[in-house]
Amino acid sequence: MKMDGKTVLITGSTDGVGRYVAAQLAAAGAKVLIHGRDKARGQSLADEIKRAGHAEPIFYQADLSSLAGSRQLASAVLADHKRLDIFISNAGIGSQNQGPQRQTSADGYELRFAVNYLSGFLLANLLLPLLKASAPARIVNVASLGQHPIDFDDVMITRGYNGSRAYAQSKLSQIMFTIDLANELKGSGVTVNSLHPATYMNTTMVRAGGITPISTVEQGGDAILHLATGDDVADKSGLFFNGMNEAKANPLPAA
Ligand SMILES: NC(=O)c1ccc[n+]([C@@H]2O[C@H](COP(=O)([O-])OP(=O)(O)OC[C@H]3O[C@@H](n4cnc5c(N)ncnc54)[C@H](OP(=O)(O)O)[C@@H]3O)[C@@H](O)[C@H]2O)c1
């Protein structure tokens, strides 16, 4: 896909693999809408892209651990832009970020479920009118191979909590949402796919979990860029990819 004239929003682009993807998209000529919680980290990425001679990205600050934060981000993007060609839902927290214990969001939801799944669900739905108006358009949900069946009697994991299960449940939720949304979007010109970018990339999330990285952000970032911009996946929707390759998600949505 040619990126000139395309507008791309990528959440969680102030760090990790999102930061790499944002820089690559800017280098390819896209108008990039970057997002994170921290203004200084956003500014440092904007400066880096500008120094490299590319159009300065527009930074949006929003905390996606509250539904109000997601609504605020969507409203700002809808108010500022006449088109949105690609939405990459990438922001996330790992199994250990902000502590391994069970925490709840501002709205009272289990925190990893709220940040990793609910925010992307809400953002995609709020941004859909603009994506549809800009069709052909794409949504990419950055999920993971870490997937745990969802106990629909205890989605908020009030019993038997651990961070890995909470993270993996939120990631399977993103994948299930992708499949459902693709069905709803048939014929609209908007596709939606999810992926595991790469295993244990060298990012804050992985290091915070005490894990030794085994992949680079370039490897995972290139897999995200493939789904976001690759001509070979232009008509694919509702799929889950492991890196560059189509794969099967955990078939067990219910425990
Ligand atoms: N790393 C891996 O090996 C791996 C493997 C599979 C899947 N993934 C997925 O890849 C995505 C990116 O992960 P990463 O490894 O690049 O992580 P990272 O380096 O920790 O970056 C996470 C990004 O998400 C943002 N974020 C976190 N909590 C937020 C919140 N409450 N509101 C708004 N933004 C928030 C962060 O913003 P701040 O700068 O404000 O903190 C940051 O920009 C995640 O969805 C993750 O699950 C990663």
mmCIF file of C-alpha atoms and ligand atoms in Angstrom:
data_model
loop_
_atom_site.group_PDB
_atom_site.id
_atom_site.type_symbol
_atom_site.label_atom_id
_atom_site.label_comp_id
_atom_site.label_asym_id
_atom_site.label_seq_id
_atom_site.Cartn_x
_atom_site.Cartn_y
_atom_site.Cartn_z
ATOM 1 C CA MET A 1 0.000 0.000 0.000
ATOM 2 C CA LYS A 2 1.264 3.491 -0.793
ATOM 3 C CA MET A 3 1.309 5.519 2.421
ATOM 4 C CA ASP A 4 1.236 9.025 0.930
ATOM 5 C CA GLY A 5 -2.058 10.646 1.865
ATOM 6 C CA LYS A 6 -2.917 7.911 4.383
ATOM 7 C CA THR A 7 -3.748 8.695 7.988
ATOM 8 C CA VAL A 8 -2.836 6.110 10.600
ATOM 9 C CA LEU A 9 -3.611 6.012 14.316
ATOM 10 C CA ILE A 10 -1.476 3.733 16.452
ATOM 11 C CA THR A 11 -2.148 3.505 20.170
ATOM 12 C CA GLY A 12 0.711 2.853 22.537
ATOM 13 C CA SER A 13 3.280 4.331 20.186
ATOM 14 C CA THR A 14 5.379 6.124 22.792
ATOM 15 C CA ASP A 15 7.305 2.941 23.579
ATOM 16 C CA GLY A 16 8.156 -0.557 22.418
ATOM 17 C CA VAL A 17 6.948 -2.003 19.131
ATOM 18 C CA GLY A 18 4.378 0.779 18.612
ATOM 19 C CA ARG A 19 7.114 3.375 18.576
ATOM 20 C CA TYR A 20 8.983 1.472 15.875
ATOM 21 C CA VAL A 21 5.832 1.025 13.761
ATOM 22 C CA ALA A 22 4.950 4.737 14.036
ATOM 23 C CA ALA A 23 8.442 5.750 12.879
ATOM 24 C CA GLN A 24 8.310 3.343 9.926
ATOM 25 C CA LEU A 25 4.890 4.583 8.834
ATOM 26 C CA ALA A 26 6.047 8.196 9.045
ATOM 27 C CA ALA A 27 9.125 7.314 6.992
ATOM 28 C CA ALA A 28 6.836 5.765 4.374
ATOM 29 C CA GLY A 29 4.956 9.068 4.056
ATOM 30 C CA ALA A 30 1.854 8.505 6.193
ATOM 31 C CA LYS A 31 0.291 11.110 8.430
ATOM 32 C CA VAL A 32 0.814 9.377 11.770
ATOM 33 C CA LEU A 33 -1.304 9.946 14.843
ATOM 34 C CA ILE A 34 0.752 8.755 17.792
ATOM 35 C CA HIS A 35 -0.617 8.077 21.247
ATOM 36 C CA GLY A 36 0.494 7.397 24.786
ATOM 37 C CA ARG A 37 0.059 8.537 28.350
ATOM 38 C CA ASP A 38 3.217 10.549 28.610
ATOM 39 C CA LYS A 39 3.649 13.863 26.796
ATOM 40 C CA ALA A 40 7.454 13.853 27.034
ATOM 41 C CA ARG A 41 7.697 10.375 25.479
ATOM 42 C CA GLY A 42 5.302 11.484 22.738
ATOM 43 C CA GLN A 43 7.370 14.601 22.070
ATOM 44 C CA SER A 44 10.608 12.611 21.920
ATOM 45 C CA LEU A 45 9.139 10.347 19.209
ATOM 46 C CA ALA A 46 7.755 13.354 17.309
ATOM 47 C CA ASP A 47 11.202 15.003 17.453
ATOM 48 C CA GLU A 48 12.921 11.816 16.283
ATOM 49 C CA ILE A 49 10.591 11.513 13.270
ATOM 50 C CA LYS A 50 10.998 15.194 12.426
ATOM 51 C CA ARG A 51 14.805 14.984 12.713
ATOM 52 C CA ALA A 52 14.722 12.102 10.249
ATOM 53 C CA GLY A 53 13.095 14.478 7.743
ATOM 54 C CA HIS A 54 9.532 13.146 7.872
ATOM 55 C CA ALA A 55 6.229 14.888 8.565
ATOM 56 C CA GLU A 56 5.846 15.534 12.274
ATOM 57 C CA PRO A 57 3.318 13.136 13.807
ATOM 58 C CA ILE A 58 0.424 14.400 15.904
ATOM 59 C CA PHE A 59 0.506 13.275 19.521
ATOM 60 C CA TYR A 60 -2.620 12.347 21.458
ATOM 61 C CA GLN A 61 -2.382 11.896 25.189
ATOM 62 C CA ALA A 62 -4.934 9.566 26.761
ATOM 63 C CA ASP A 63 -4.988 7.016 29.544
ATOM 64 C CA LEU A 64 -6.791 3.987 28.153
ATOM 65 C CA SER A 65 -7.320 2.431 31.558
ATOM 66 C CA SER A 66 -10.616 4.328 31.703
ATOM 67 C CA LEU A 67 -13.438 4.251 29.195
ATOM 68 C CA ALA A 68 -13.539 8.046 29.456
ATOM 69 C CA GLY A 69 -9.908 8.137 28.273
ATOM 70 C CA SER A 70 -10.778 6.029 25.215
ATOM 71 C CA ARG A 71 -13.786 8.218 24.455
ATOM 72 C CA GLN A 72 -11.651 11.338 24.791
ATOM 73 C CA LEU A 73 -9.066 9.954 22.351
ATOM 74 C CA ALA A 74 -11.703 8.942 19.793
ATOM 75 C CA SER A 75 -13.442 12.333 20.046
ATOM 76 C CA ALA A 76 -10.180 14.183 19.493
ATOM 77 C CA VAL A 77 -9.262 12.084 16.445
ATOM 78 C CA LEU A 78 -12.760 12.419 14.966
ATOM 79 C CA ALA A 79 -12.710 16.176 15.511
ATOM 80 C CA ASP A 80 -9.246 16.688 14.018
ATOM 81 C CA HIS A 81 -9.249 14.411 10.958
ATOM 82 C CA LYS A 82 -11.375 13.956 7.870
ATOM 83 C CA ARG A 83 -10.051 10.464 7.197
ATOM 84 C CA LEU A 84 -8.575 7.476 8.972
ATOM 85 C CA ASP A 85 -7.162 4.725 6.799
ATOM 86 C CA ILE A 86 -5.565 2.472 9.391
ATOM 87 C CA PHE A 87 -6.212 2.017 13.107
ATOM 88 C CA ILE A 88 -3.642 -0.072 14.960
ATOM 89 C CA SER A 89 -4.823 -1.000 18.448
ATOM 90 C CA ASN A 90 -1.496 -1.687 20.111
ATOM 91 C CA ALA A 91 -1.443 -0.114 23.588
ATOM 92 C CA GLY A 92 -1.225 -2.685 26.307
ATOM 93 C CA ILE A 93 0.117 -3.752 29.644
ATOM 94 C CA GLY A 94 1.807 -7.058 30.365
ATOM 95 C CA SER A 95 1.250 -9.582 33.084
ATOM 96 C CA GLN A 96 3.412 -7.673 35.562
ATOM 97 C CA ASN A 97 3.105 -3.980 34.581
ATOM 98 C CA GLN A 98 2.021 -1.822 37.507
ATOM 99 C CA GLY A 99 2.449 -4.829 39.801
ATOM 100 C CA PRO A 100 1.483 -8.496 39.494
ATOM 101 C CA GLN A 101 -1.513 -8.274 41.829
ATOM 102 C CA ARG A 102 -5.132 -7.968 40.670
ATOM 103 C CA GLN A 103 -6.040 -4.341 40.030
ATOM 104 C CA THR A 104 -9.134 -2.629 38.742
ATOM 105 C CA SER A 105 -9.609 0.190 36.254
ATOM 106 C CA ALA A 106 -11.276 3.531 36.925
ATOM 107 C CA ASP A 107 -14.547 1.886 35.836
ATOM 108 C CA GLY A 108 -14.067 -1.119 38.136
ATOM 109 C CA TYR A 109 -12.993 -3.667 35.495
ATOM 110 C CA GLU A 110 -10.018 -5.989 35.905
ATOM 111 C CA LEU A 111 -7.166 -3.740 34.719
ATOM 112 C CA ARG A 112 -5.524 -5.884 31.998
ATOM 113 C CA PHE A 113 -8.943 -6.633 30.486
ATOM 114 C CA ALA A 114 -9.740 -2.899 30.534
ATOM 115 C CA VAL A 115 -6.494 -1.620 28.988
ATOM 116 C CA ASN A 116 -5.769 -4.446 26.545
ATOM 117 C CA TYR A 117 -9.274 -5.271 25.362
ATOM 118 C CA LEU A 118 -12.044 -2.872 26.393
ATOM 119 C CA SER A 119 -10.225 0.268 25.263
ATOM 120 C CA GLY A 120 -9.497 -1.169 21.792
ATOM 121 C CA PHE A 121 -13.069 -2.452 21.501
ATOM 122 C CA LEU A 122 -14.480 0.975 22.336
ATOM 123 C CA LEU A 123 -12.014 2.890 20.168
ATOM 124 C CA ALA A 124 -12.641 0.682 17.128
ATOM 125 C CA ASN A 125 -16.386 1.117 17.463
ATOM 126 C CA LEU A 126 -16.178 4.888 17.955
ATOM 127 C CA LEU A 127 -13.780 5.269 15.022
ATOM 128 C CA LEU A 128 -15.753 3.003 12.673
ATOM 129 C CA PRO A 129 -17.771 5.768 10.969
ATOM 130 C CA LEU A 130 -14.548 7.537 9.957
ATOM 131 C CA LEU A 131 -12.864 4.276 8.916
ATOM 132 C CA LYS A 132 -15.895 3.319 6.820
ATOM 133 C CA ALA A 133 -15.951 6.769 5.204
ATOM 134 C CA SER A 134 -12.253 6.319 4.340
ATOM 135 C CA ALA A 135 -12.628 2.765 2.969
ATOM 136 C CA PRO A 136 -10.715 0.764 1.977
ATOM 137 C CA ALA A 137 -9.486 0.911 5.565
ATOM 138 C CA ARG A 138 -7.927 -1.502 8.040
ATOM 139 C CA ILE A 139 -7.975 -2.247 11.742
ATOM 140 C CA VAL A 140 -5.112 -4.231 13.253
ATOM 141 C CA ASN A 141 -5.471 -5.576 16.779
ATOM 142 C CA VAL A 142 -2.123 -6.364 18.369
ATOM 143 C CA ALA A 143 -2.866 -9.466 20.421
ATOM 144 C CA SER A 144 -0.556 -12.308 21.456
ATOM 145 C CA LEU A 145 0.065 -16.043 21.354
ATOM 146 C CA GLY A 146 -0.478 -15.845 25.115
ATOM 147 C CA GLN A 147 -4.197 -16.758 25.157
ATOM 148 C CA HIS A 148 -6.259 -18.064 28.047
ATOM 149 C CA PRO A 149 -9.844 -19.390 27.839
ATOM 150 C CA ILE A 150 -12.356 -16.968 29.273
ATOM 151 C CA ASP A 151 -14.418 -18.037 32.268
ATOM 152 C CA PHE A 152 -17.688 -16.307 31.411
ATOM 153 C CA ASP A 153 -18.865 -16.815 35.009
ATOM 154 C CA ASP A 154 -15.897 -14.795 36.257
ATOM 155 C CA VAL A 155 -14.609 -12.603 33.426
ATOM 156 C CA MET A 156 -13.146 -10.150 35.944
ATOM 157 C CA ILE A 157 -11.088 -13.013 37.471
ATOM 158 C CA THR A 158 -12.119 -12.436 41.064
ATOM 159 C CA ARG A 159 -11.022 -16.033 41.844
ATOM 160 C CA GLY A 160 -7.668 -17.655 41.057
ATOM 161 C CA TYR A 161 -6.169 -14.431 39.722
ATOM 162 C CA ASN A 162 -2.716 -14.232 38.281
ATOM 163 C CA GLY A 163 -1.269 -11.647 35.910
ATOM 164 C CA SER A 164 -0.403 -14.128 33.162
ATOM 165 C CA ARG A 165 -3.946 -15.473 33.020
ATOM 166 C CA ALA A 166 -5.379 -11.942 33.040
ATOM 167 C CA TYR A 167 -3.054 -10.853 30.230
ATOM 168 C CA ALA A 168 -3.775 -13.960 28.154
ATOM 169 C CA GLN A 169 -7.554 -13.655 28.667
ATOM 170 C CA SER A 170 -7.432 -10.043 27.463
ATOM 171 C CA LYS A 171 -5.485 -11.112 24.379
ATOM 172 C CA LEU A 172 -7.923 -13.914 23.443
ATOM 173 C CA SER A 173 -10.724 -11.356 23.918
ATOM 174 C CA GLN A 174 -9.086 -9.103 21.314
ATOM 175 C CA ILE A 175 -8.911 -12.030 18.876
ATOM 176 C CA MET A 176 -12.568 -13.009 19.430
ATOM 177 C CA PHE A 177 -13.567 -9.375 18.960
ATOM 178 C CA THR A 178 -11.620 -9.337 15.686
ATOM 179 C CA ILE A 179 -13.546 -12.353 14.367
ATOM 180 C CA ASP A 180 -16.923 -10.857 15.370
ATOM 181 C CA LEU A 181 -16.130 -7.413 14.000
ATOM 182 C CA ALA A 182 -14.932 -8.837 10.673
ATOM 183 C CA ASN A 183 -18.358 -10.464 10.245
ATOM 184 C CA GLU A 184 -20.112 -7.195 11.032
ATOM 185 C CA LEU A 185 -17.876 -5.315 8.597
ATOM 186 C CA LYS A 186 -18.402 -7.604 5.592
ATOM 187 C CA GLY A 187 -18.997 -5.460 2.517
ATOM 188 C CA SER A 188 -17.991 -2.221 4.268
ATOM 189 C CA GLY A 189 -14.483 -2.026 2.822
ATOM 190 C CA VAL A 190 -12.997 -2.107 6.323
ATOM 191 C CA THR A 191 -10.974 -5.176 7.270
ATOM 192 C CA VAL A 192 -9.867 -6.221 10.746
ATOM 193 C CA ASN A 193 -7.191 -8.737 11.688
ATOM 194 C CA SER A 194 -5.242 -9.579 14.822
ATOM 195 C CA LEU A 195 -1.766 -10.884 15.416
ATOM 196 C CA HIS A 196 0.966 -12.068 17.702
ATOM 197 C CA PRO A 197 3.771 -9.731 16.583
ATOM 198 C CA ALA A 198 6.761 -11.701 17.934
ATOM 199 C CA THR A 199 7.709 -13.569 21.081
ATOM 200 C CA TYR A 200 9.294 -11.658 23.966
ATOM 201 C CA MET A 201 10.455 -8.607 22.060
ATOM 202 C CA ASN A 202 12.883 -6.329 23.835
ATOM 203 C CA THR A 203 10.291 -3.924 25.265
ATOM 204 C CA THR A 204 9.358 -2.376 28.592
ATOM 205 C CA MET A 205 6.527 -4.867 29.017
ATOM 206 C CA VAL A 206 8.799 -7.869 28.637
ATOM 207 C CA ARG A 207 11.584 -6.470 30.787
ATOM 208 C CA ALA A 208 9.058 -5.545 33.507
ATOM 209 C CA GLY A 209 8.047 -9.200 33.562
ATOM 210 C CA GLY A 210 11.623 -10.211 34.329
ATOM 211 C CA ILE A 211 11.828 -12.067 31.002
ATOM 212 C CA THR A 212 14.930 -12.152 28.837
ATOM 213 C CA PRO A 213 13.923 -10.855 25.380
ATOM 214 C CA ILE A 214 14.347 -13.244 22.448
ATOM 215 C CA SER A 215 12.961 -11.087 19.594
ATOM 216 C CA THR A 216 13.499 -7.549 18.395
ATOM 217 C CA VAL A 217 10.900 -4.815 18.018
ATOM 218 C CA GLU A 218 11.824 -4.795 14.330
ATOM 219 C CA GLN A 219 10.642 -8.405 13.955
ATOM 220 C CA GLY A 220 7.318 -7.762 15.670
ATOM 221 C CA GLY A 221 6.934 -4.336 14.121
ATOM 222 C CA ASP A 222 7.377 -5.685 10.624
ATOM 223 C CA ALA A 223 4.598 -8.223 11.270
ATOM 224 C CA ILE A 224 2.286 -5.386 12.385
ATOM 225 C CA LEU A 225 3.254 -3.338 9.326
ATOM 226 C CA HIS A 226 2.516 -6.342 7.123
ATOM 227 C CA LEU A 227 -1.099 -6.535 8.349
ATOM 228 C CA ALA A 228 -1.500 -2.755 8.311
ATOM 229 C CA THR A 229 -0.072 -2.102 4.851
ATOM 230 C CA GLY A 230 0.666 -5.341 2.975
ATOM 231 C CA ASP A 231 -0.999 -5.674 -0.429
ATOM 232 C CA ASP A 232 -1.258 -9.465 0.016
ATOM 233 C CA VAL A 233 -3.624 -9.057 2.995
ATOM 234 C CA ALA A 234 -5.734 -6.234 1.548
ATOM 235 C CA ASP A 235 -8.842 -8.433 1.302
ATOM 236 C CA LYS A 236 -8.216 -10.633 4.358
ATOM 237 C CA SER A 237 -10.361 -10.086 7.418
ATOM 238 C CA GLY A 238 -11.185 -11.839 10.681
ATOM 239 C CA LEU A 239 -7.859 -13.657 10.731
ATOM 240 C CA PHE A 240 -5.198 -14.206 13.377
ATOM 241 C CA PHE A 241 -1.534 -14.101 12.368
ATOM 242 C CA ASN A 242 1.518 -15.395 14.192
ATOM 243 C CA GLY A 243 4.123 -12.950 12.926
ATOM 244 C CA MET A 244 3.907 -12.981 9.143
ATOM 245 C CA ASN A 245 1.855 -16.175 8.900
ATOM 246 C CA GLU A 246 -1.821 -16.919 9.265
ATOM 247 C CA ALA A 247 -2.393 -19.052 12.378
ATOM 248 C CA LYS A 248 -5.120 -20.488 14.581
ATOM 249 C CA ALA A 249 -6.043 -18.836 17.857
ATOM 250 C CA ASN A 250 -6.873 -20.791 21.010
ATOM 251 C CA PRO A 251 -10.135 -22.564 20.077
ATOM 252 C CA LEU A 252 -11.457 -22.522 23.632
ATOM 253 C CA PRO A 253 -13.246 -19.252 24.415
ATOM 254 C CA ALA A 254 -14.930 -20.797 27.468
ATOM 255 C CA ALA A 255 -13.169 -22.530 30.372
HETATM 256 N N1 LIG B 1 6.641 -7.460 23.814
HETATM 257 C C1 LIG B 1 6.251 -8.625 23.336
HETATM 258 O O1 LIG B 1 7.036 -9.585 23.217
HETATM 259 C C2 LIG B 1 4.812 -8.812 22.908
HETATM 260 C C3 LIG B 1 4.403 -10.090 22.508
HETATM 261 C C4 LIG B 1 3.093 -10.267 22.095
HETATM 262 C C5 LIG B 1 2.229 -9.196 22.053
HETATM 263 N N2 LIG B 1 2.646 -7.960 22.451
HETATM 264 C C6 LIG B 1 1.697 -6.850 22.417
HETATM 265 O O2 LIG B 1 2.283 -5.762 21.731
HETATM 266 C C7 LIG B 1 1.705 -4.534 22.201
HETATM 267 C C8 LIG B 1 2.800 -3.540 22.509
HETATM 268 O O3 LIG B 1 3.592 -4.079 23.544
HETATM 269 P P1 LIG B 1 5.110 -3.621 23.833
HETATM 270 O O4 LIG B 1 5.837 -4.859 24.149
HETATM 271 O O5 LIG B 1 5.588 -2.724 22.773
HETATM 272 O O6 LIG B 1 4.898 -2.840 25.210
HETATM 273 P P2 LIG B 1 5.560 -1.527 25.838
HETATM 274 O O7 LIG B 1 6.934 -1.283 25.314
HETATM 275 O O8 LIG B 1 5.373 -1.697 27.305
HETATM 276 O O9 LIG B 1 4.634 -0.348 25.274
HETATM 277 C C9 LIG B 1 3.290 -0.276 25.639
HETATM 278 C C10 LIG B 1 2.654 0.961 25.061
HETATM 279 O O10 LIG B 1 1.277 0.992 25.529
HETATM 280 C C11 LIG B 1 1.038 2.200 26.210
HETATM 281 N N3 LIG B 1 0.132 2.026 27.353
HETATM 282 C C12 LIG B 1 0.262 1.169 28.386
HETATM 283 N N4 LIG B 1 -0.735 1.354 29.264
HETATM 284 C C13 LIG B 1 -1.510 2.359 28.776
HETATM 285 C C14 LIG B 1 -2.673 3.013 29.238
HETATM 286 N N5 LIG B 1 -3.245 2.717 30.404
HETATM 287 N N6 LIG B 1 -3.185 4.006 28.483
HETATM 288 C C15 LIG B 1 -2.594 4.357 27.324
HETATM 289 N N7 LIG B 1 -1.500 3.769 26.821
HETATM 290 C C16 LIG B 1 -0.951 2.786 27.560
HETATM 291 C C17 LIG B 1 2.404 2.671 26.699
HETATM 292 O O11 LIG B 1 2.356 4.064 26.898
HETATM 293 P P3 LIG B 1 3.298 4.818 27.948
HETATM 294 O O12 LIG B 1 4.494 5.283 27.175
HETATM 295 O O13 LIG B 1 2.441 5.919 28.413
HETATM 296 O O14 LIG B 1 3.654 3.817 29.024
HETATM 297 C C18 LIG B 1 3.301 2.250 25.543
HETATM 298 O O15 LIG B 1 3.279 3.213 24.520
HETATM 299 C C19 LIG B 1 0.844 -4.901 23.395
HETATM 300 O O16 LIG B 1 -0.520 -4.975 23.023
HETATM 301 C C20 LIG B 1 1.352 -6.287 23.777
HETATM 302 O O17 LIG B 1 0.389 -7.064 24.453
HETATM 303 C C21 LIG B 1 3.930 -7.736 22.867
#
